[in-house]
mmCIF file of C-alpha atoms in Angstrom:
data_model
loop_
_atom_site.group_PDB
_atom_site.id
_atom_site.type_symbol
_atom_site.label_atom_id
_atom_site.label_comp_id
_atom_site.label_asym_id
_atom_site.label_seq_id
_atom_site.Cartn_x
_atom_site.Cartn_y
_atom_site.Cartn_z
ATOM 1 C CA MET A 1 211.221 56.080 27.377
ATOM 2 C CA THR A 2 208.410 57.000 29.701
ATOM 3 C CA GLY A 3 205.057 57.568 28.079
ATOM 4 C CA THR A 4 202.621 60.219 29.267
ATOM 5 C CA LEU A 5 198.884 60.345 28.895
ATOM 6 C CA PRO A 6 197.396 63.476 27.404
ATOM 7 C CA ILE A 7 195.487 65.627 29.901
ATOM 8 C CA LYS A 8 191.877 65.936 28.905
ATOM 9 C CA GLN A 9 190.726 69.522 29.023
ATOM 10 C CA ALA A 10 187.342 70.175 30.595
ATOM 11 C CA THR A 11 184.797 71.379 28.069
ATOM 12 C CA PRO A 12 183.668 74.876 29.021
ATOM 13 C CA VAL A 13 179.990 75.217 29.817
ATOM 14 C CA ILE A 14 178.182 77.534 27.413
ATOM 15 C CA TYR A 15 175.346 79.676 28.711
ATOM 16 C CA PRO A 16 173.509 81.028 25.631
ATOM 17 C CA SER A 17 172.005 84.498 25.644
ATOM 18 C CA GLU A 18 169.266 83.743 23.128
ATOM 19 C CA ASP A 19 167.248 80.836 21.792
ATOM 20 C CA GLY A 20 165.686 82.280 18.658
ATOM 21 C CA GLU A 21 162.265 82.611 20.265
ATOM 22 C CA PRO A 22 160.315 85.888 19.850
ATOM 23 C CA LEU A 23 160.357 88.418 22.680
ATOM 24 C CA ALA A 24 156.571 88.394 23.102
ATOM 25 C CA GLU A 25 153.574 86.860 21.382
ATOM 26 C CA THR A 26 151.656 90.108 20.701
ATOM 27 C CA TYR A 27 152.375 93.809 20.370
ATOM 28 C CA ASP A 28 150.405 94.486 23.573
ATOM 29 C CA HIS A 29 152.621 92.113 25.546
ATOM 30 C CA LEU A 30 155.791 93.469 23.964
ATOM 31 C CA TYR A 31 154.825 97.074 24.654
ATOM 32 C CA ALA A 32 153.928 96.269 28.262
ATOM 33 C CA ILE A 33 157.349 94.646 28.733
ATOM 34 C CA LEU A 34 159.263 97.558 27.221
ATOM 35 C CA VAL A 35 157.338 100.251 29.103
ATOM 36 C CA THR A 36 157.635 98.440 32.450
ATOM 37 C CA LEU A 37 161.347 97.913 31.838
ATOM 38 C CA GLU A 38 162.000 101.571 31.058
ATOM 39 C CA VAL A 39 159.804 103.021 33.828
ATOM 40 C CA LEU A 40 161.537 100.905 36.466
ATOM 41 C CA ARG A 41 164.964 101.587 34.975
ATOM 42 C CA GLN A 42 164.374 105.324 35.268
ATOM 43 C CA TYR A 43 162.970 104.941 38.790
ATOM 44 C CA LEU A 44 166.035 103.030 39.993
ATOM 45 C CA THR A 45 168.623 105.269 38.319
ATOM 46 C CA GLY A 46 171.405 106.039 40.769
ATOM 47 C CA ARG A 47 170.716 103.002 42.916
ATOM 48 C CA GLN A 48 172.755 99.817 43.131
ATOM 49 C CA ALA A 49 170.293 97.838 41.036
ATOM 50 C CA THR A 50 169.548 96.679 37.520
ATOM 51 C CA VAL A 51 166.394 95.948 35.526
ATOM 52 C CA LEU A 52 166.544 93.295 32.813
ATOM 53 C CA GLY A 53 163.963 92.207 30.256
ATOM 54 C CA ASP A 54 163.446 88.826 28.576
ATOM 55 C CA GLN A 55 166.972 87.643 29.302
ATOM 56 C CA PHE A 56 168.001 84.222 30.493
ATOM 57 C CA LEU A 57 168.172 83.804 34.240
ATOM 58 C CA TYR A 58 170.485 80.865 35.021
ATOM 59 C CA TYR A 59 170.005 79.410 38.476
ATOM 60 C CA ALA A 60 172.217 76.271 38.544
ATOM 61 C CA LYS A 61 175.934 76.466 37.790
ATOM 62 C CA GLY A 62 177.022 73.868 35.256
ATOM 63 C CA PHE A 63 173.493 73.198 34.021
ATOM 64 C CA PRO A 64 172.719 75.653 31.206
ATOM 65 C CA ARG A 65 169.373 74.008 30.495
ATOM 66 C CA LEU A 66 168.147 75.105 33.924
ATOM 67 C CA ARG A 67 167.080 78.595 33.020
ATOM 68 C CA VAL A 68 164.070 80.835 32.689
ATOM 69 C CA ALA A 69 163.557 84.144 30.886
ATOM 70 C CA PRO A 70 161.434 86.527 32.989
ATOM 71 C CA ASP A 71 159.760 89.301 31.029
ATOM 72 C CA VAL A 72 161.083 91.896 33.498
ATOM 73 C CA MET A 73 163.213 91.334 36.586
ATOM 74 C CA VAL A 74 164.587 93.766 39.160
ATOM 75 C CA ILE A 75 167.789 92.852 41.011
ATOM 76 C CA PHE A 76 169.156 94.905 43.905
ATOM 77 C CA ASN A 77 172.707 95.136 45.277
ATOM 78 C CA VAL A 78 174.339 94.477 41.911
ATOM 79 C CA GLU A 79 176.204 96.654 39.426
ATOM 80 C CA PRO A 80 173.768 98.786 37.404
ATOM 81 C CA GLY A 81 173.571 98.248 33.660
ATOM 82 C CA GLY A 82 172.611 95.572 31.184
ATOM 83 C CA ARG A 83 173.758 91.990 30.828
ATOM 84 C CA ASP A 84 173.477 89.462 28.015
ATOM 85 C CA ASN A 85 172.212 86.989 30.602
ATOM 86 C CA TYR A 86 172.109 86.720 34.396
ATOM 87 C CA LYS A 87 173.828 83.993 36.420
ATOM 88 C CA ILE A 88 172.847 83.951 40.072
ATOM 89 C CA TRP A 89 176.101 82.330 41.269
ATOM 90 C CA GLU A 90 178.223 85.036 39.592
ATOM 91 C CA GLU A 91 176.156 88.041 40.702
ATOM 92 C CA GLY A 92 175.434 86.739 44.184
ATOM 93 C CA GLN A 93 171.866 88.072 44.187
ATOM 94 C CA VAL A 94 168.484 86.601 43.320
ATOM 95 C CA PRO A 95 165.986 88.889 41.562
ATOM 96 C CA SER A 96 163.806 90.682 44.090
ATOM 97 C CA VAL A 97 160.838 91.319 41.801
ATOM 98 C CA ILE A 98 159.751 89.563 38.613
ATOM 99 C CA PHE A 99 157.002 90.539 36.173
ATOM 100 C CA GLU A 100 155.449 88.193 33.617
ATOM 101 C CA MET A 101 153.142 89.567 30.908
ATOM 102 C CA THR A 102 150.776 86.646 30.786
ATOM 103 C CA SER A 103 148.194 85.290 28.349
ATOM 104 C CA PRO A 104 145.973 82.190 28.074
ATOM 105 C CA SER A 105 148.744 80.388 26.164
ATOM 106 C CA THR A 106 151.319 81.004 28.942
ATOM 107 C CA ARG A 107 148.905 80.799 31.882
ATOM 108 C CA ASN A 108 149.863 77.294 32.989
ATOM 109 C CA GLN A 109 153.591 77.947 32.732
ATOM 110 C CA ASP A 110 153.292 81.292 34.551
ATOM 111 C CA MET A 111 151.090 79.930 37.351
ATOM 112 C CA GLU A 112 152.783 76.569 37.790
ATOM 113 C CA PHE A 113 156.362 76.144 36.550
ATOM 114 C CA LYS A 114 157.551 79.740 36.864
ATOM 115 C CA LYS A 115 155.711 80.424 40.091
ATOM 116 C CA THR A 116 157.281 77.343 41.666
ATOM 117 C CA ILE A 117 160.766 78.189 40.370
ATOM 118 C CA TYR A 118 160.550 81.763 41.654
ATOM 119 C CA GLU A 119 159.322 80.555 45.042
ATOM 120 C CA GLN A 120 162.254 78.155 45.297
ATOM 121 C CA MET A 121 164.717 80.874 44.242
ATOM 122 C CA GLY A 122 163.415 83.222 46.915
ATOM 123 C CA VAL A 123 162.112 85.949 44.586
ATOM 124 C CA GLU A 124 160.302 88.270 47.010
ATOM 125 C CA GLU A 125 157.531 89.416 44.673
ATOM 126 C CA TYR A 126 156.017 87.921 41.536
ATOM 127 C CA TRP A 127 153.605 89.955 39.425
ATOM 128 C CA LEU A 128 151.390 88.682 36.630
ATOM 129 C CA PHE A 129 149.993 91.230 34.171
ATOM 130 C CA ASP A 130 147.408 90.279 31.554
ATOM 131 C CA PRO A 131 147.347 93.277 29.157
ATOM 132 C CA ARG A 132 144.179 92.112 27.404
ATOM 133 C CA GLY A 133 142.394 90.810 30.490
ATOM 134 C CA GLU A 134 141.989 87.419 28.831
ATOM 135 C CA TRP A 135 142.250 85.313 31.965
ATOM 136 C CA ILE A 136 142.911 87.743 34.829
ATOM 137 C CA PRO A 137 139.755 89.907 34.968
ATOM 138 C CA GLU A 138 141.538 92.627 36.971
ATOM 139 C CA GLN A 139 144.548 92.253 34.598
ATOM 140 C CA LEU A 140 147.048 92.471 37.474
ATOM 141 C CA GLN A 141 147.821 90.015 40.273
ATOM 142 C CA GLY A 142 150.815 90.078 42.566
ATOM 143 C CA TYR A 143 152.276 87.537 44.971
ATOM 144 C CA ARG A 144 154.585 88.102 47.919
ATOM 145 C CA LEU A 145 156.840 85.475 49.466
ATOM 146 C CA ARG A 146 155.905 84.582 53.034
ATOM 147 C CA ASN A 147 157.391 81.588 54.796
ATOM 148 C CA GLU A 148 158.786 80.443 51.430
ATOM 149 C CA VAL A 149 155.321 80.363 49.830
ATOM 150 C CA TYR A 150 153.631 82.975 47.629
ATOM 151 C CA GLU A 151 150.563 84.725 48.999
ATOM 152 C CA ALA A 152 148.347 86.967 46.896
ATOM 153 C CA ILE A 153 148.885 90.710 47.288
ATOM 154 C CA ALA A 154 145.511 92.327 47.929
ATOM 155 C CA ASP A 155 146.361 96.033 47.606
ATOM 156 C CA ASN A 156 148.664 95.979 44.552
ATOM 157 C CA TYR A 157 151.433 97.599 46.605
ATOM 158 C CA SER A 158 155.023 96.486 46.062
ATOM 159 C CA THR A 159 156.848 96.734 49.373
ATOM 160 C CA VAL A 160 160.101 95.843 47.640
ATOM 161 C CA LEU A 161 159.878 98.678 45.110
ATOM 162 C CA GLY A 162 157.999 101.133 47.316
ATOM 163 C CA LEU A 163 155.445 101.565 44.536
ATOM 164 C CA ARG A 164 151.716 101.092 44.134
ATOM 165 C CA LEU A 165 150.770 99.389 40.895
ATOM 166 C CA ALA A 166 147.636 100.177 38.897
ATOM 167 C CA VAL A 167 146.208 99.150 35.547
ATOM 168 C CA GLU A 168 146.170 101.868 32.923
ATOM 169 C CA GLY A 169 144.683 100.455 29.738
ATOM 170 C CA LYS A 170 147.064 97.735 28.613
ATOM 171 C CA LEU A 171 149.948 98.976 30.746
ATOM 172 C CA ILE A 172 151.025 98.957 34.391
ATOM 173 C CA ALA A 173 151.141 102.404 35.990
ATOM 174 C CA PHE A 174 153.423 102.957 38.985
ATOM 175 C CA TYR A 175 152.842 105.406 41.850
ATOM 176 C CA ARG A 176 155.402 106.314 44.484
ATOM 177 C CA GLY A 177 154.464 105.054 47.919
ATOM 178 C CA ASP A 178 155.889 108.122 49.696
ATOM 179 C CA SER A 179 154.314 110.903 47.639
ATOM 180 C CA GLY A 180 151.669 109.242 45.474
ATOM 181 C CA GLU A 181 153.401 110.697 42.421
ATOM 182 C CA ARG A 182 152.861 108.705 39.246
ATOM 183 C CA LEU A 183 156.040 107.650 37.444
ATOM 184 C CA LEU A 184 156.163 108.938 33.896
ATOM 185 C CA MET A 185 155.840 106.582 30.946
ATOM 186 C CA PRO A 186 158.601 106.699 28.289
ATOM 187 C CA GLU A 187 156.618 108.976 25.944
ATOM 188 C CA GLU A 188 155.740 111.258 28.842
ATOM 189 C CA LEU A 189 159.400 111.358 29.818
ATOM 190 C CA ARG A 190 160.297 112.376 26.269
ATOM 191 C CA VAL A 191 157.704 115.166 26.283
ATOM 192 C CA ALA A 192 158.822 116.362 29.721
ATOM 193 C CA TRP A 193 162.451 116.384 28.579
ATOM 194 C CA GLN A 194 161.504 118.339 25.444
ATOM 195 C CA GLN A 195 159.530 120.876 27.487
ATOM 196 C CA GLU A 196 162.413 121.294 29.921
ATOM 197 C CA ARG A 197 164.847 121.838 27.054
ATOM 198 C CA GLU A 198 162.534 124.447 25.498
ATOM 199 C CA ARG A 199 162.185 126.183 28.879
ATOM 200 C CA ALA A 200 165.975 126.242 29.285
ATOM 201 C CA ASP A 201 166.325 127.659 25.756
ATOM 202 C CA ARG A 202 163.835 130.435 26.559
ATOM 203 C CA GLU A 203 165.674 131.282 29.773
ATOM 204 C CA ARG A 204 168.970 131.431 27.880
ATOM 205 C CA ASP A 205 167.459 133.671 25.181
ATOM 206 C CA ARG A 206 166.050 136.032 27.821
ATOM 207 C CA ALA A 207 169.383 136.173 29.615
ATOM 208 C CA GLU A 208 171.220 136.921 26.375
ATOM 209 C CA ALA A 209 168.693 139.615 25.424
ATOM 210 C CA LEU A 210 169.044 141.260 28.838
ATOM 211 C CA ALA A 211 172.830 141.146 28.603
ATOM 212 C CA ALA A 212 172.665 142.786 25.148
ATOM 213 C CA GLN A 213 170.458 145.580 26.520
ATOM 214 C CA LEU A 214 172.840 146.219 29.398
ATOM 215 C CA ARG A 215 175.815 146.374 27.050
ATOM 216 C CA ALA A 216 173.905 148.843 24.857
ATOM 217 C CA LEU A 217 173.527 151.050 27.934
ATOM 218 C CA GLY A 218 177.250 150.765 28.623
ATOM 219 C CA VAL A 219 176.777 148.417 31.580
ATOM 220 C CA ASP A 220 178.925 145.360 31.930
ATOM 221 C CA PRO A 221 176.497 142.429 32.543
ATOM 222 C CA GLU A 222 179.313 140.488 34.215
ATOM 223 C CA ALA A 223 180.010 143.238 36.764
#
């Protein structure tokens, strides 16, 4: 009788989507993340791009410990929509722009480890935003990749996004490069949507009232 050796199955590599750590250390940082995420998501609607927030970015297949979790990252030429995590080798694209909401406690990691990792990945732009101005006096500092090294952006203009960035209190405001139009914040979007709905309701009511008057006069409003 011929014996056979059992075939050892390869253990699948697990890429976790969370580590139990909080999303942000303060409300100001959390709010800045969420607003930036939503403003850019709205701006890129209809384009082949996605915007992700505080999700693991895996950059080495087979090595799940080699990961980073950018506060906000914009990736072009990928399927729109959310992901539980982002694996570069599966998507085929490196993030084009990354934002980190920084503080004194994350300063070293943001300026050393993450900056180096993003340079090596080929992330075109890296933006640091200090909502409380605790270590960046101007609150906002951007870097653009040139010859594989980050250089400071002097005019706060994102060539990748086509947007000019400005500090508005503890948030980043975005202005279109082509028209100068300021992108609406989530609350402003909600108000604008509500106003548009109310305007549409008024137009409908006027149209219905006019149709009723015409019918009262024996005129077919559909004629």
